[in-house]
């Protein structure tokens, strides 16, 4: 997947599954 697809998938999963409690692990992976 390219970056746009990853971002789209990420937001779709977070919004649809309401996985806000899992946000930190994704953010830390991408930002570190």
PDB file of N, CA and C in Angstrom:
ATOM      1  N   UNK A   1       0.841  -1.197   0.000  1.00  0.00           N
ATOM      2  CA  UNK A   1       0.000   0.000   0.000  1.00  0.00           C
ATOM      3  C   UNK A   1       0.874   1.245   0.000  1.00  0.00           C
ATOM      4  N   UNK A   2       0.407   2.265  -0.685  1.00  0.00           N
ATOM      5  CA  UNK A   2       1.106   3.543  -0.597  1.00  0.00           C
ATOM      6  C   UNK A   2       0.580   4.330   0.602  1.00  0.00           C
ATOM      7  N   UNK A   3       1.173   5.502   0.839  1.00  0.00           N
ATOM      8  CA  UNK A   3       0.831   6.253   2.043  1.00  0.00           C
ATOM      9  C   UNK A   3      -0.638   6.639   2.100  1.00  0.00           C
ATOM     10  N   UNK A   4      -1.198   7.050   0.978  1.00  0.00           N
ATOM     11  CA  UNK A   4      -2.607   7.446   0.978  1.00  0.00           C
ATOM     12  C   UNK A   4      -3.508   6.267   1.326  1.00  0.00           C
ATOM     13  N   UNK A   5      -3.194   5.104   0.797  1.00  0.00           N
ATOM     14  CA  UNK A   5      -3.999   3.916   1.099  1.00  0.00           C
ATOM     15  C   UNK A   5      -3.872   3.528   2.563  1.00  0.00           C
ATOM     16  N   UNK A   6      -2.657   3.632   3.085  1.00  0.00           N
ATOM     17  CA  UNK A   6      -2.435   3.321   4.499  1.00  0.00           C
ATOM     18  C   UNK A   6      -3.242   4.267   5.382  1.00  0.00           C
ATOM     19  N   UNK A   7      -3.177   5.551   5.074  1.00  0.00           N
ATOM     20  CA  UNK A   7      -3.908   6.547   5.863  1.00  0.00           C
ATOM     21  C   UNK A   7      -5.408   6.312   5.768  1.00  0.00           C
ATOM     22  N   UNK A   8      -5.880   6.060   4.555  1.00  0.00           N
ATOM     23  CA  UNK A   8      -7.313   5.798   4.372  1.00  0.00           C
ATOM     24  C   UNK A   8      -7.742   4.582   5.180  1.00  0.00           C
ATOM     25  N   UNK A   9      -6.994   3.506   5.064  1.00  0.00           N
ATOM     26  CA  UNK A   9      -7.306   2.281   5.805  1.00  0.00           C
ATOM     27  C   UNK A   9      -7.278   2.546   7.307  1.00  0.00           C
ATOM     28  N   UNK A  10      -6.243   3.227   7.748  1.00  0.00           N
ATOM     29  CA  UNK A  10      -6.087   3.531   9.166  1.00  0.00           C
ATOM     30  C   UNK A  10      -7.300   4.272   9.716  1.00  0.00           C
ATOM     31  N   UNK A  11      -7.703   5.344   9.030  1.00  0.00           N
ATOM     32  CA  UNK A  11      -8.842   6.120   9.512  1.00  0.00           C
ATOM     33  C   UNK A  11     -10.146   5.344   9.409  1.00  0.00           C
ATOM     34  N   UNK A  12     -10.324   4.568   8.363  1.00  0.00           N
ATOM     35  CA  UNK A  12     -11.543   3.755   8.242  1.00  0.00           C
ATOM     36  C   UNK A  12     -11.655   2.762   9.393  1.00  0.00           C
ATOM     37  N   UNK A  13     -10.541   2.126   9.718  1.00  0.00           N
ATOM     38  CA  UNK A  13     -10.550   1.145  10.807  1.00  0.00           C
ATOM     39  C   UNK A  13     -10.810   1.833  12.141  1.00  0.00           C
ATOM     40  N   UNK A  14     -10.121   2.924  12.386  1.00  0.00           N
ATOM     41  CA  UNK A  14     -10.283   3.627  13.658  1.00  0.00           C
ATOM     42  C   UNK A  14     -11.720   4.114  13.824  1.00  0.00           C
ATOM     43  N   UNK A  15     -12.267   4.710  12.764  1.00  0.00           N
ATOM     44  CA  UNK A  15     -13.619   5.261  12.855  1.00  0.00           C
ATOM     45  C   UNK A  15     -14.660   4.142  12.941  1.00  0.00           C
ATOM     46  N   UNK A  16     -14.514   3.141  12.095  1.00  0.00           N
ATOM     47  CA  UNK A  16     -15.534   2.092  12.049  1.00  0.00           C
ATOM     48  C   UNK A  16     -15.490   1.195  13.280  1.00  0.00           C
ATOM     49  N   UNK A  17     -14.294   0.938  13.776  1.00  0.00           N
ATOM     50  CA  UNK A  17     -14.133   0.046  14.925  1.00  0.00           C
ATOM     51  C   UNK A  17     -14.010   0.803  16.243  1.00  0.00           C
ATOM     52  N   UNK A  18     -13.855   2.109  16.135  1.00  0.00           N
ATOM     53  CA  UNK A  18     -13.748   2.970  17.317  1.00  0.00           C
ATOM     54  C   UNK A  18     -12.552   2.573  18.175  1.00  0.00           C
ATOM     55  N   UNK A  19     -11.417   2.383  17.503  1.00  0.00           N
ATOM     56  CA  UNK A  19     -10.225   1.872  18.183  1.00  0.00           C
ATOM     57  C   UNK A  19      -9.330   2.999  18.708  1.00  0.00           C
ATOM     58  N   UNK A  20      -9.936   3.981  19.327  1.00  0.00           N
ATOM     59  CA  UNK A  20      -9.144   5.104  19.813  1.00  0.00           C
ATOM     60  C   UNK A  20      -8.120   4.672  20.852  1.00  0.00           C
ATOM     61  N   UNK A  21      -8.415   3.602  21.570  1.00  0.00           N
ATOM     62  CA  UNK A  21      -7.461   3.122  22.576  1.00  0.00           C
ATOM     63  C   UNK A  21      -6.214   2.528  21.939  1.00  0.00           C
ATOM     64  N   UNK A  22      -6.273   2.248  20.634  1.00  0.00           N
ATOM     65  CA  UNK A  22      -5.112   1.680  19.949  1.00  0.00           C
ATOM     66  C   UNK A  22      -4.312   2.738  19.190  1.00  0.00           C
ATOM     67  N   UNK A  23      -4.772   3.964  19.195  1.00  0.00           N
ATOM     68  CA  UNK A  23      -4.063   5.019  18.470  1.00  0.00           C
ATOM     69  C   UNK A  23      -2.599   5.161  18.883  1.00  0.00           C
ATOM     70  N   UNK A  24      -2.251   5.170  20.156  1.00  0.00           N
ATOM     71  CA  UNK A  24      -0.853   5.397  20.541  1.00  0.00           C
ATOM     72  C   UNK A  24       0.134   4.433  19.903  1.00  0.00           C
ATOM     73  N   UNK A  25      -0.227   3.178  19.744  1.00  0.00           N
ATOM     74  CA  UNK A  25       0.736   2.229  19.175  1.00  0.00           C
ATOM     75  C   UNK A  25       1.004   2.544  17.708  1.00  0.00           C
ATOM     76  N   UNK A  26      -0.022   2.994  16.978  1.00  0.00           N
ATOM     77  CA  UNK A  26       0.191   3.357  15.576  1.00  0.00           C
ATOM     78  C   UNK A  26       0.990   4.653  15.472  1.00  0.00           C
ATOM     79  N   UNK A  27       0.644   5.607  16.301  1.00  0.00           N
ATOM     80  CA  UNK A  27       1.330   6.896  16.256  1.00  0.00           C
ATOM     81  C   UNK A  27       2.807   6.713  16.604  1.00  0.00           C
ATOM     82  N   UNK A  28       3.092   5.941  17.626  1.00  0.00           N
ATOM     83  CA  UNK A  28       4.485   5.751  18.029  1.00  0.00           C
ATOM     84  C   UNK A  28       5.281   5.039  16.952  1.00  0.00           C
ATOM     85  N   UNK A  29       4.670   4.090  16.263  1.00  0.00           N
ATOM     86  CA  UNK A  29       5.360   3.393  15.179  1.00  0.00           C
ATOM     87  C   UNK A  29       5.722   4.350  14.052  1.00  0.00           C
ATOM     88  N   UNK A  30       4.793   5.244  13.713  1.00  0.00           N
ATOM     89  CA  UNK A  30       4.992   6.108  12.551  1.00  0.00           C
ATOM     90  C   UNK A  30       5.860   7.328  12.866  1.00  0.00           C
ATOM     91  N   UNK A  31       5.807   7.794  14.094  1.00  0.00           N
ATOM     92  CA  UNK A  31       6.451   9.074  14.402  1.00  0.00           C
ATOM     93  C   UNK A  31       7.853   8.915  14.976  1.00  0.00           C
ATOM     94  N   UNK A  32       8.180   7.755  15.477  1.00  0.00           N
ATOM     95  CA  UNK A  32       9.503   7.570  16.090  1.00  0.00           C
ATOM     96  C   UNK A  32      10.550   7.320  15.011  1.00  0.00           C
TER      97      UNK A  32
END
